[in-house]
Amino acid sequence: MDNELSQQQQSPRLWTMDFVLITAASFFLFFGFQILLPTLPVYMLDLGGNNTAVGLIISIFTVFSLFTRPLVGALMNRSKKGWLVAGLILCFLIISSYNWTVSVAMLLLARCIHGVGWGIVTVTSSTIASDIIPANRRGEGIGYFGLASTLAMALAPAIGLALLDGKWQMPGVIVVAAVSTALSLLCVWGVQKQRKQSDSSLGSGDQVQAKTSFRSQLFEPKALFPSLLGLLIGIVYGGIVSFITLFGEEAQIGNVGLFFTLNAICLLIVRFISGRLFDRKGHTWVILPGSVLLAASLLVLSYSHSMTMLAISAVLFGFGFGAVQPSLQAWILNRVEPELRGPANATFYSAFDLGIGGGALLLGRLAEASSYAMMYRYSFLVIILFCIVYIAYSWKES
């Protein structure tokens, strides 16, 4: 008992003011972004676009964020906070401009610029957070930090759909998104600490020589395999956020916003468990069960014709995604030195967003050729592939 008390007293504080501010900034940033995901497809259809154009809303955005992230990851060590502030200002301006997009071409152009800003803010915010979090509490810290973004991912779409169906409609959605992004900027302004000089979390097998060349910092090789898994998860997530509103219409299920609400509750619950389990037992104990829950969720969703089945799918998806996504990121950060967290985060987020964008485009075409229900059954196969690849890698490493 005395030893446990001594360890708790010696353990570095996680909930510092800087950590609270960067976590709050992440929530407002993702809320402003995610509230647009289920609403912009409807807006695109109103402008005369089709399902392929809806997929382009995500994919063209992803392409520009994809090319931005490695560059920022390599350059930002000198001024992470400066890059983050600049990216937030760009996101605020472009989100505010959505109210003046009156054609499919204008909306896609705005998404290109937004993609650049998004590429900047996601890699810089997560890297600043990883600098602030104590090394021996990284799984727990990344879990809580990730909870802010995934909670926003779960809450914002439901709120966005409610605003879209109410008297505010799309202009109101855009105003809320812009205000949320401005709040993120205010939180970031108060963050003081930006970098740790040392980190003892790396095992001897994971230590690497610090890389100083610009080219070597564009991506981090040690992050590639977990990022590949992130890409597969991104494909599935892209199919959820882009098409679940349209799936609800196809399956004649009203108020699909319930999916996001239940998802949020389950994300909140699982984050209090999965981060600590990751720190104590390792990634296998979190990622593998989480991926099984994701597979079950997609299978249930594809056969849903009632609110009850939709609710079951949402619960399974919340527990699964809430366990897998932050664990992949914490796994990556444990494999690299502090100087390489920028490139590592850039690699992970680029892969995840590539999955979202590619998945939205590919699954949109599959939906056009078959149905949204069949599209989610194809997504189920993606998670099966995820499990096979992960088990094969873990077997090889053991």
Short mmCIF file of C-alpha atoms in Angstrom, two decimals:
data_model
loop_
_atom_site.label_atom_id
_atom_site.label_comp_id
_atom_site.label_asym_id
_atom_site.label_seq_id
_atom_site.Cartn_x
_atom_site.Cartn_y
_atom_site.Cartn_z
CA MET A 1 0.00 0.00 0.00
CA ASP A 2 2.85 2.37 0.92
CA ASN A 3 4.63 1.51 -2.35
CA GLU A 4 1.51 2.32 -4.39
CA LEU A 5 1.11 5.65 -2.56
CA SER A 6 4.77 6.45 -3.16
CA GLN A 7 4.44 5.69 -6.89
CA GLN A 8 1.37 7.93 -7.19
CA GLN A 9 3.21 10.76 -5.43
CA GLN A 10 6.21 10.41 -7.75
CA SER A 11 4.10 10.12 -10.91
CA PRO A 12 4.20 13.33 -12.99
CA ARG A 13 0.98 15.32 -13.18
CA LEU A 14 -1.10 14.72 -16.28
CA TRP A 15 -3.84 17.32 -15.78
CA THR A 16 -1.75 20.48 -15.99
CA MET A 17 -3.23 23.73 -17.30
CA ASP A 18 -1.41 23.24 -20.61
CA PHE A 19 -2.89 19.75 -21.01
CA VAL A 20 -6.40 21.00 -20.20
CA LEU A 21 -6.07 23.85 -22.72
CA ILE A 22 -4.67 21.73 -25.58
CA THR A 23 -7.33 19.08 -24.94
CA ALA A 24 -10.10 21.70 -24.95
CA ALA A 25 -8.62 23.20 -28.12
CA SER A 26 -8.76 19.76 -29.74
CA PHE A 27 -12.42 19.38 -28.80
CA PHE A 28 -13.45 22.73 -30.29
CA LEU A 29 -11.28 22.16 -33.38
CA PHE A 30 -12.81 18.77 -34.14
CA PHE A 31 -16.32 19.93 -33.24
CA GLY A 32 -16.08 22.70 -35.84
CA PHE A 33 -14.82 20.21 -38.39
CA GLN A 34 -17.10 17.27 -37.62
CA ILE A 35 -20.31 19.30 -37.58
CA LEU A 36 -19.74 19.85 -41.30
CA LEU A 37 -19.14 16.20 -42.27
CA PRO A 38 -22.75 14.92 -42.34
CA THR A 39 -24.17 18.28 -43.43
CA LEU A 40 -21.89 19.18 -46.34
CA PRO A 41 -23.00 16.09 -48.34
CA VAL A 42 -26.60 17.28 -48.10
CA TYR A 43 -25.46 20.78 -49.08
CA MET A 44 -23.57 19.31 -52.04
CA LEU A 45 -26.71 17.52 -53.25
CA ASP A 46 -28.65 20.79 -52.93
CA LEU A 47 -26.04 22.46 -55.15
CA GLY A 48 -26.61 19.81 -57.83
CA GLY A 49 -23.87 17.31 -57.00
CA ASN A 50 -24.21 13.50 -57.03
CA ASN A 51 -22.82 10.70 -54.81
CA THR A 52 -19.44 10.93 -56.51
CA ALA A 53 -19.32 14.66 -55.75
CA VAL A 54 -20.25 13.86 -52.15
CA GLY A 55 -17.25 11.52 -51.99
CA LEU A 56 -15.05 14.27 -53.43
CA ILE A 57 -15.96 16.53 -50.50
CA ILE A 58 -13.91 14.19 -48.33
CA SER A 59 -11.33 12.88 -50.79
CA ILE A 60 -10.19 16.21 -52.27
CA PHE A 61 -9.96 17.62 -48.76
CA THR A 62 -7.82 14.62 -47.79
CA VAL A 63 -5.44 15.01 -50.71
CA PHE A 64 -4.52 18.56 -49.71
CA SER A 65 -4.18 17.74 -46.00
CA LEU A 66 -2.13 14.69 -46.97
CA PHE A 67 0.45 16.75 -48.84
CA THR A 68 0.49 19.44 -46.15
CA ARG A 69 1.15 17.25 -43.11
CA PRO A 70 4.61 15.84 -43.94
CA LEU A 71 5.89 19.31 -44.79
CA VAL A 72 4.58 20.79 -41.54
CA GLY A 73 5.81 17.79 -39.56
CA ALA A 74 9.33 18.45 -40.82
CA LEU A 75 9.28 22.24 -40.31
CA MET A 76 7.31 22.78 -37.13
CA ASN A 77 9.93 21.99 -34.44
CA ARG A 78 10.99 25.64 -34.37
CA SER A 79 7.50 26.98 -33.66
CA LYS A 80 4.80 24.40 -33.12
CA LYS A 81 2.43 26.86 -31.49
CA GLY A 82 2.98 29.39 -34.28
CA TRP A 83 2.10 26.80 -36.92
CA LEU A 84 -0.98 25.75 -34.95
CA VAL A 85 -2.23 29.35 -34.59
CA ALA A 86 -1.71 29.99 -38.31
CA GLY A 87 -3.55 26.81 -39.23
CA LEU A 88 -6.49 27.65 -36.97
CA ILE A 89 -6.81 31.12 -38.46
CA LEU A 90 -6.85 29.60 -41.96
CA CYS A 91 -9.51 27.05 -40.92
CA PHE A 92 -11.65 29.78 -39.35
CA LEU A 93 -11.53 31.92 -42.48
CA ILE A 94 -12.33 29.12 -44.90
CA ILE A 95 -15.16 27.70 -42.77
CA SER A 96 -16.69 31.16 -42.61
CA SER A 97 -16.53 31.35 -46.42
CA TYR A 98 -18.70 28.24 -46.91
CA ASN A 99 -21.81 30.41 -46.71
CA TRP A 100 -20.72 32.06 -49.97
CA THR A 101 -20.14 28.87 -51.97
CA VAL A 102 -22.97 28.79 -54.49
CA SER A 103 -21.77 26.01 -56.82
CA VAL A 104 -20.21 22.56 -56.70
CA ALA A 105 -16.90 23.95 -58.03
CA MET A 106 -16.72 26.68 -55.38
CA LEU A 107 -17.45 24.22 -52.59
CA LEU A 108 -14.72 21.86 -53.80
CA LEU A 109 -12.24 24.76 -54.05
CA ALA A 110 -13.04 25.77 -50.48
CA ARG A 111 -12.48 22.17 -49.38
CA CYS A 112 -9.01 22.21 -50.98
CA ILE A 113 -7.96 25.23 -48.92
CA HIS A 114 -9.61 23.82 -45.81
CA GLY A 115 -7.57 20.65 -46.31
CA VAL A 116 -4.34 22.65 -46.09
CA GLY A 117 -5.42 24.24 -42.81
CA TRP A 118 -6.59 20.91 -41.43
CA GLY A 119 -3.27 19.28 -42.28
CA ILE A 120 -1.48 21.99 -40.28
CA VAL A 121 -3.66 21.96 -37.17
CA THR A 122 -4.02 18.20 -36.68
CA VAL A 123 -0.32 17.36 -36.76
CA THR A 124 0.75 20.37 -34.65
CA SER A 125 -1.92 20.02 -31.94
CA SER A 126 -1.27 16.31 -31.42
CA THR A 127 2.49 16.85 -31.32
CA ILE A 128 2.20 19.64 -28.72
CA ALA A 129 -0.04 17.34 -26.67
CA SER A 130 2.47 14.48 -26.85
CA ASP A 131 5.20 16.88 -25.64
CA ILE A 132 3.07 17.90 -22.64
CA ILE A 133 2.01 14.38 -21.58
CA PRO A 134 4.41 12.59 -19.15
CA ALA A 135 6.15 9.68 -20.87
CA ASN A 136 5.03 7.02 -18.37
CA ARG A 137 1.38 8.10 -18.76
CA ARG A 138 1.32 8.36 -22.56
CA GLY A 139 -1.36 5.74 -23.20
CA GLU A 140 -3.64 7.35 -20.62
CA GLY A 141 -2.80 10.90 -21.74
CA ILE A 142 -3.28 10.23 -25.45
CA GLY A 143 -6.51 8.45 -24.54
CA TYR A 144 -7.89 11.52 -22.76
CA PHE A 145 -6.57 13.89 -25.44
CA GLY A 146 -8.10 11.68 -28.12
CA LEU A 147 -11.34 11.57 -26.14
CA ALA A 148 -11.78 15.28 -26.81
CA SER A 149 -11.61 14.81 -30.58
CA THR A 150 -13.63 11.61 -30.72
CA LEU A 151 -16.27 13.04 -28.38
CA ALA A 152 -16.53 15.96 -30.79
CA MET A 153 -16.72 13.47 -33.68
CA ALA A 154 -19.64 11.81 -31.96
CA LEU A 155 -21.57 14.88 -30.75
CA ALA A 156 -21.07 17.34 -33.60
CA PRO A 157 -22.70 15.35 -36.44
CA ALA A 158 -25.92 14.87 -34.44
CA ILE A 159 -26.02 18.58 -33.56
CA GLY A 160 -25.23 19.50 -37.15
CA LEU A 161 -28.10 17.38 -38.47
CA ALA A 162 -30.47 18.92 -35.90
CA LEU A 163 -29.47 22.42 -37.00
CA LEU A 164 -29.78 21.44 -40.66
CA ASP A 165 -33.35 20.21 -40.12
CA GLY A 166 -34.28 23.23 -37.97
CA LYS A 167 -34.77 26.86 -38.84
CA TRP A 168 -31.02 27.62 -38.91
CA GLN A 169 -30.29 25.18 -41.74
CA MET A 170 -26.86 25.22 -43.42
CA PRO A 171 -25.93 28.87 -42.68
CA GLY A 172 -26.43 28.19 -38.97
CA VAL A 173 -24.29 25.05 -39.13
CA ILE A 174 -21.46 27.05 -40.71
CA VAL A 175 -21.68 29.80 -38.06
CA VAL A 176 -21.45 27.24 -35.24
CA ALA A 177 -18.47 25.57 -36.95
CA ALA A 178 -16.66 28.90 -37.28
CA VAL A 179 -17.33 29.90 -33.66
CA SER A 180 -16.07 26.54 -32.42
CA THR A 181 -12.85 26.96 -34.41
CA ALA A 182 -12.38 30.44 -32.92
CA LEU A 183 -12.75 28.96 -29.41
CA SER A 184 -10.03 26.45 -30.26
CA LEU A 185 -7.74 29.34 -31.21
CA LEU A 186 -8.39 31.04 -27.85
CA CYS A 187 -7.47 27.86 -25.96
CA VAL A 188 -4.25 27.41 -27.92
CA TRP A 189 -3.25 30.98 -27.16
CA GLY A 190 -2.95 30.08 -23.48
CA VAL A 191 -0.69 27.03 -23.95
CA GLN A 192 2.84 27.70 -22.67
CA LYS A 193 4.87 24.48 -22.76
CA GLN A 194 5.72 23.19 -26.21
CA ARG A 195 8.56 20.71 -25.99
CA LYS A 196 10.31 18.25 -23.73
CA GLN A 197 14.02 17.76 -24.21
CA SER A 198 14.18 14.15 -23.08
CA ASP A 199 12.00 11.08 -22.90
CA SER A 200 12.74 7.86 -21.10
CA SER A 201 9.77 5.95 -22.48
CA LEU A 202 11.61 4.36 -25.36
CA GLY A 203 12.82 0.83 -24.94
CA SER A 204 16.29 -0.08 -26.12
CA GLY A 205 14.81 -1.78 -29.15
CA ASP A 206 12.89 1.31 -30.15
CA GLN A 207 15.65 3.90 -29.76
CA VAL A 208 16.70 5.60 -32.95
CA GLN A 209 19.25 8.14 -33.96
CA ALA A 210 17.84 11.66 -34.14
CA LYS A 211 17.27 12.65 -37.73
CA THR A 212 18.18 16.11 -38.77
CA SER A 213 17.79 16.19 -42.53
CA PHE A 214 14.64 17.73 -43.93
CA ARG A 215 13.91 14.77 -46.19
CA SER A 216 14.19 12.25 -43.34
CA GLN A 217 11.63 14.19 -41.30
CA LEU A 218 8.88 14.15 -43.93
CA PHE A 219 7.66 10.83 -42.52
CA GLU A 220 8.70 8.40 -39.80
CA PRO A 221 9.35 4.76 -40.85
CA LYS A 222 8.60 3.38 -37.37
CA ALA A 223 5.08 4.80 -37.69
CA LEU A 224 4.30 3.11 -41.00
CA PHE A 225 2.71 -0.15 -39.83
CA PRO A 226 0.39 1.36 -37.17
CA SER A 227 -0.44 4.06 -39.73
CA LEU A 228 -1.42 1.38 -42.26
CA LEU A 229 -3.86 0.06 -39.67
CA GLY A 230 -5.06 3.64 -39.15
CA LEU A 231 -5.71 3.89 -42.89
CA LEU A 232 -7.98 0.83 -42.76
CA ILE A 233 -9.88 2.27 -39.78
CA GLY A 234 -10.14 5.57 -41.67
CA ILE A 235 -11.84 3.83 -44.62
CA VAL A 236 -14.55 2.53 -42.32
CA TYR A 237 -14.96 5.85 -40.51
CA GLY A 238 -15.22 7.68 -43.84
CA GLY A 239 -18.15 5.45 -44.79
CA ILE A 240 -19.90 6.22 -41.51
CA VAL A 241 -19.61 10.01 -41.46
CA SER A 242 -20.18 10.51 -45.20
CA PHE A 243 -23.16 8.26 -45.83
CA ILE A 244 -24.98 7.32 -42.64
CA THR A 245 -27.50 10.13 -43.17
CA LEU A 246 -28.25 8.81 -46.66
CA PHE A 247 -28.31 5.23 -45.33
CA GLY A 248 -30.97 6.27 -42.83
CA GLU A 249 -33.15 7.52 -45.68
CA GLU A 250 -32.60 4.28 -47.62
CA ALA A 251 -33.44 2.09 -44.60
CA GLN A 252 -36.31 4.41 -43.59
CA ILE A 253 -34.82 5.04 -40.16
CA GLY A 254 -35.58 8.47 -38.77
CA ASN A 255 -33.24 10.53 -36.58
CA VAL A 256 -29.94 8.82 -37.43
CA GLY A 257 -28.36 11.46 -35.20
CA LEU A 258 -29.01 8.95 -32.40
CA PHE A 259 -26.12 6.91 -33.80
CA PHE A 260 -23.68 9.72 -33.01
CA THR A 261 -25.17 10.40 -29.58
CA LEU A 262 -24.87 6.78 -28.41
CA ASN A 263 -21.47 6.58 -30.04
CA ALA A 264 -20.34 9.56 -27.94
CA ILE A 265 -21.47 7.98 -24.68
CA CYS A 266 -19.62 4.75 -25.44
CA LEU A 267 -16.50 6.62 -26.52
CA LEU A 268 -16.52 8.42 -23.19
CA ILE A 269 -16.83 5.18 -21.24
CA VAL A 270 -14.19 3.19 -23.11
CA ARG A 271 -11.53 5.93 -22.98
CA PHE A 272 -11.38 5.68 -19.17
CA ILE A 273 -10.51 2.00 -19.54
CA SER A 274 -8.57 1.54 -22.78
CA GLY A 275 -5.77 4.05 -22.07
CA ARG A 276 -4.83 2.50 -18.74
CA LEU A 277 -5.13 -1.00 -20.19
CA PHE A 278 -2.76 0.06 -22.99
CA ASP A 279 -0.17 1.33 -20.48
CA ARG A 280 -0.35 -1.81 -18.34
CA LYS A 281 -0.85 -4.62 -20.87
CA GLY A 282 0.19 -3.24 -24.25
CA HIS A 283 -1.60 -2.53 -27.54
CA THR A 284 -2.76 -6.09 -28.28
CA TRP A 285 -5.14 -6.11 -25.31
CA VAL A 286 -6.89 -3.01 -26.67
CA ILE A 287 -6.62 -3.08 -30.46
CA LEU A 288 -7.72 -6.66 -31.11
CA PRO A 289 -10.93 -6.61 -29.01
CA GLY A 290 -11.72 -3.14 -30.33
CA SER A 291 -11.44 -4.28 -33.95
CA VAL A 292 -13.80 -7.20 -33.28
CA LEU A 293 -16.37 -4.75 -31.92
CA LEU A 294 -15.97 -2.58 -35.03
CA ALA A 295 -16.58 -5.56 -37.29
CA ALA A 296 -19.72 -6.50 -35.35
CA SER A 297 -20.96 -2.92 -35.51
CA LEU A 298 -20.70 -2.72 -39.29
CA LEU A 299 -22.42 -6.05 -39.78
CA VAL A 300 -25.33 -5.02 -37.54
CA LEU A 301 -25.54 -1.62 -39.25
CA SER A 302 -25.74 -3.17 -42.72
CA TYR A 303 -28.87 -5.11 -41.68
CA SER A 304 -30.47 -2.31 -39.68
CA HIS A 305 -34.09 -1.42 -40.41
CA SER A 306 -35.06 -0.08 -36.99
CA MET A 307 -33.84 2.36 -34.35
CA THR A 308 -33.03 -0.57 -32.05
CA MET A 309 -30.56 -2.15 -34.48
CA LEU A 310 -29.07 1.27 -35.27
CA ALA A 311 -28.57 1.85 -31.53
CA ILE A 312 -26.83 -1.52 -31.08
CA SER A 313 -24.51 -0.72 -33.97
CA ALA A 314 -23.72 2.70 -32.49
CA VAL A 315 -22.81 1.21 -29.11
CA LEU A 316 -20.51 -1.38 -30.68
CA PHE A 317 -18.89 1.20 -32.94
CA GLY A 318 -18.30 3.61 -30.05
CA PHE A 319 -16.57 0.99 -27.92
CA GLY A 320 -14.53 -0.32 -30.85
CA PHE A 321 -13.40 2.95 -32.40
CA GLY A 322 -12.80 4.53 -28.99
CA ALA A 323 -10.39 1.73 -28.14
CA VAL A 324 -8.56 1.27 -31.44
CA GLN A 325 -7.87 4.75 -32.83
CA PRO A 326 -6.07 6.36 -29.83
CA SER A 327 -4.21 3.11 -29.10
CA LEU A 328 -2.71 3.15 -32.58
CA GLN A 329 -1.50 6.71 -32.04
CA ALA A 330 -0.08 5.97 -28.56
CA TRP A 331 1.65 2.89 -29.99
CA ILE A 332 3.33 5.07 -32.61
CA LEU A 333 4.49 7.68 -30.08
CA ASN A 334 6.03 4.98 -27.90
CA ARG A 335 8.14 3.82 -30.87
CA VAL A 336 9.85 7.13 -31.65
CA GLU A 337 12.03 9.71 -29.94
CA PRO A 338 10.60 13.13 -28.95
CA GLU A 339 12.31 14.83 -31.92
CA LEU A 340 10.44 12.52 -34.30
CA ARG A 341 6.94 12.93 -32.91
CA GLY A 342 6.09 15.55 -35.52
CA PRO A 343 6.88 13.29 -38.50
CA ALA A 344 5.31 10.31 -36.67
CA ASN A 345 2.05 12.17 -36.05
CA ALA A 346 2.10 13.47 -39.62
CA THR A 347 2.49 9.92 -40.92
CA PHE A 348 -0.37 8.62 -38.77
CA TYR A 349 -2.86 11.41 -39.51
CA SER A 350 -2.02 11.38 -43.21
CA ALA A 351 -2.75 7.65 -43.37
CA PHE A 352 -5.95 8.01 -41.32
CA ASP A 353 -7.25 10.87 -43.46
CA LEU A 354 -6.21 9.08 -46.65
CA GLY A 355 -8.39 6.21 -45.47
CA ILE A 356 -11.31 8.56 -44.76
CA GLY A 357 -11.00 10.29 -48.14
CA GLY A 358 -10.34 7.17 -50.17
CA GLY A 359 -13.03 5.29 -48.31
CA ALA A 360 -15.62 8.01 -48.92
CA LEU A 361 -14.88 7.99 -52.65
CA LEU A 362 -14.65 4.21 -53.05
CA LEU A 363 -17.59 3.38 -50.82
CA GLY A 364 -19.67 6.08 -52.50
CA ARG A 365 -19.17 4.35 -55.85
CA LEU A 366 -20.02 0.98 -54.30
CA ALA A 367 -23.21 2.48 -52.86
CA GLU A 368 -24.19 3.80 -56.28
CA ALA A 369 -23.64 0.35 -57.80
CA SER A 370 -25.51 -1.53 -55.05
CA SER A 371 -26.89 0.06 -51.87
CA TYR A 372 -25.70 1.72 -48.68
CA ALA A 373 -26.43 -1.47 -46.75
CA MET A 374 -24.16 -3.47 -49.08
CA MET A 375 -21.55 -0.72 -48.79
CA TYR A 376 -21.35 -1.29 -45.02
CA ARG A 377 -20.94 -5.04 -45.60
CA TYR A 378 -17.90 -4.23 -47.72
CA SER A 379 -16.69 -2.07 -44.83
CA PHE A 380 -17.02 -5.12 -42.58
CA LEU A 381 -14.53 -6.91 -44.85
CA VAL A 382 -12.08 -4.03 -44.37
CA ILE A 383 -12.07 -4.66 -40.62
CA ILE A 384 -11.57 -8.38 -41.21
CA LEU A 385 -8.51 -7.44 -43.28
CA PHE A 386 -7.39 -5.18 -40.40
CA CYS A 387 -7.57 -8.12 -37.97
CA ILE A 388 -5.67 -10.47 -40.29
CA VAL A 389 -2.86 -7.98 -40.89
CA TYR A 390 -2.59 -7.07 -37.21
CA ILE A 391 -2.56 -10.69 -36.00
CA ALA A 392 0.05 -11.63 -38.61
CA TYR A 393 2.29 -8.75 -37.51
CA SER A 394 1.87 -9.55 -33.81
CA TRP A 395 2.63 -13.23 -34.47
CA LYS A 396 5.80 -12.29 -36.34
CA GLU A 397 6.94 -9.90 -33.56
CA SER A 398 6.29 -12.39 -30.73
#
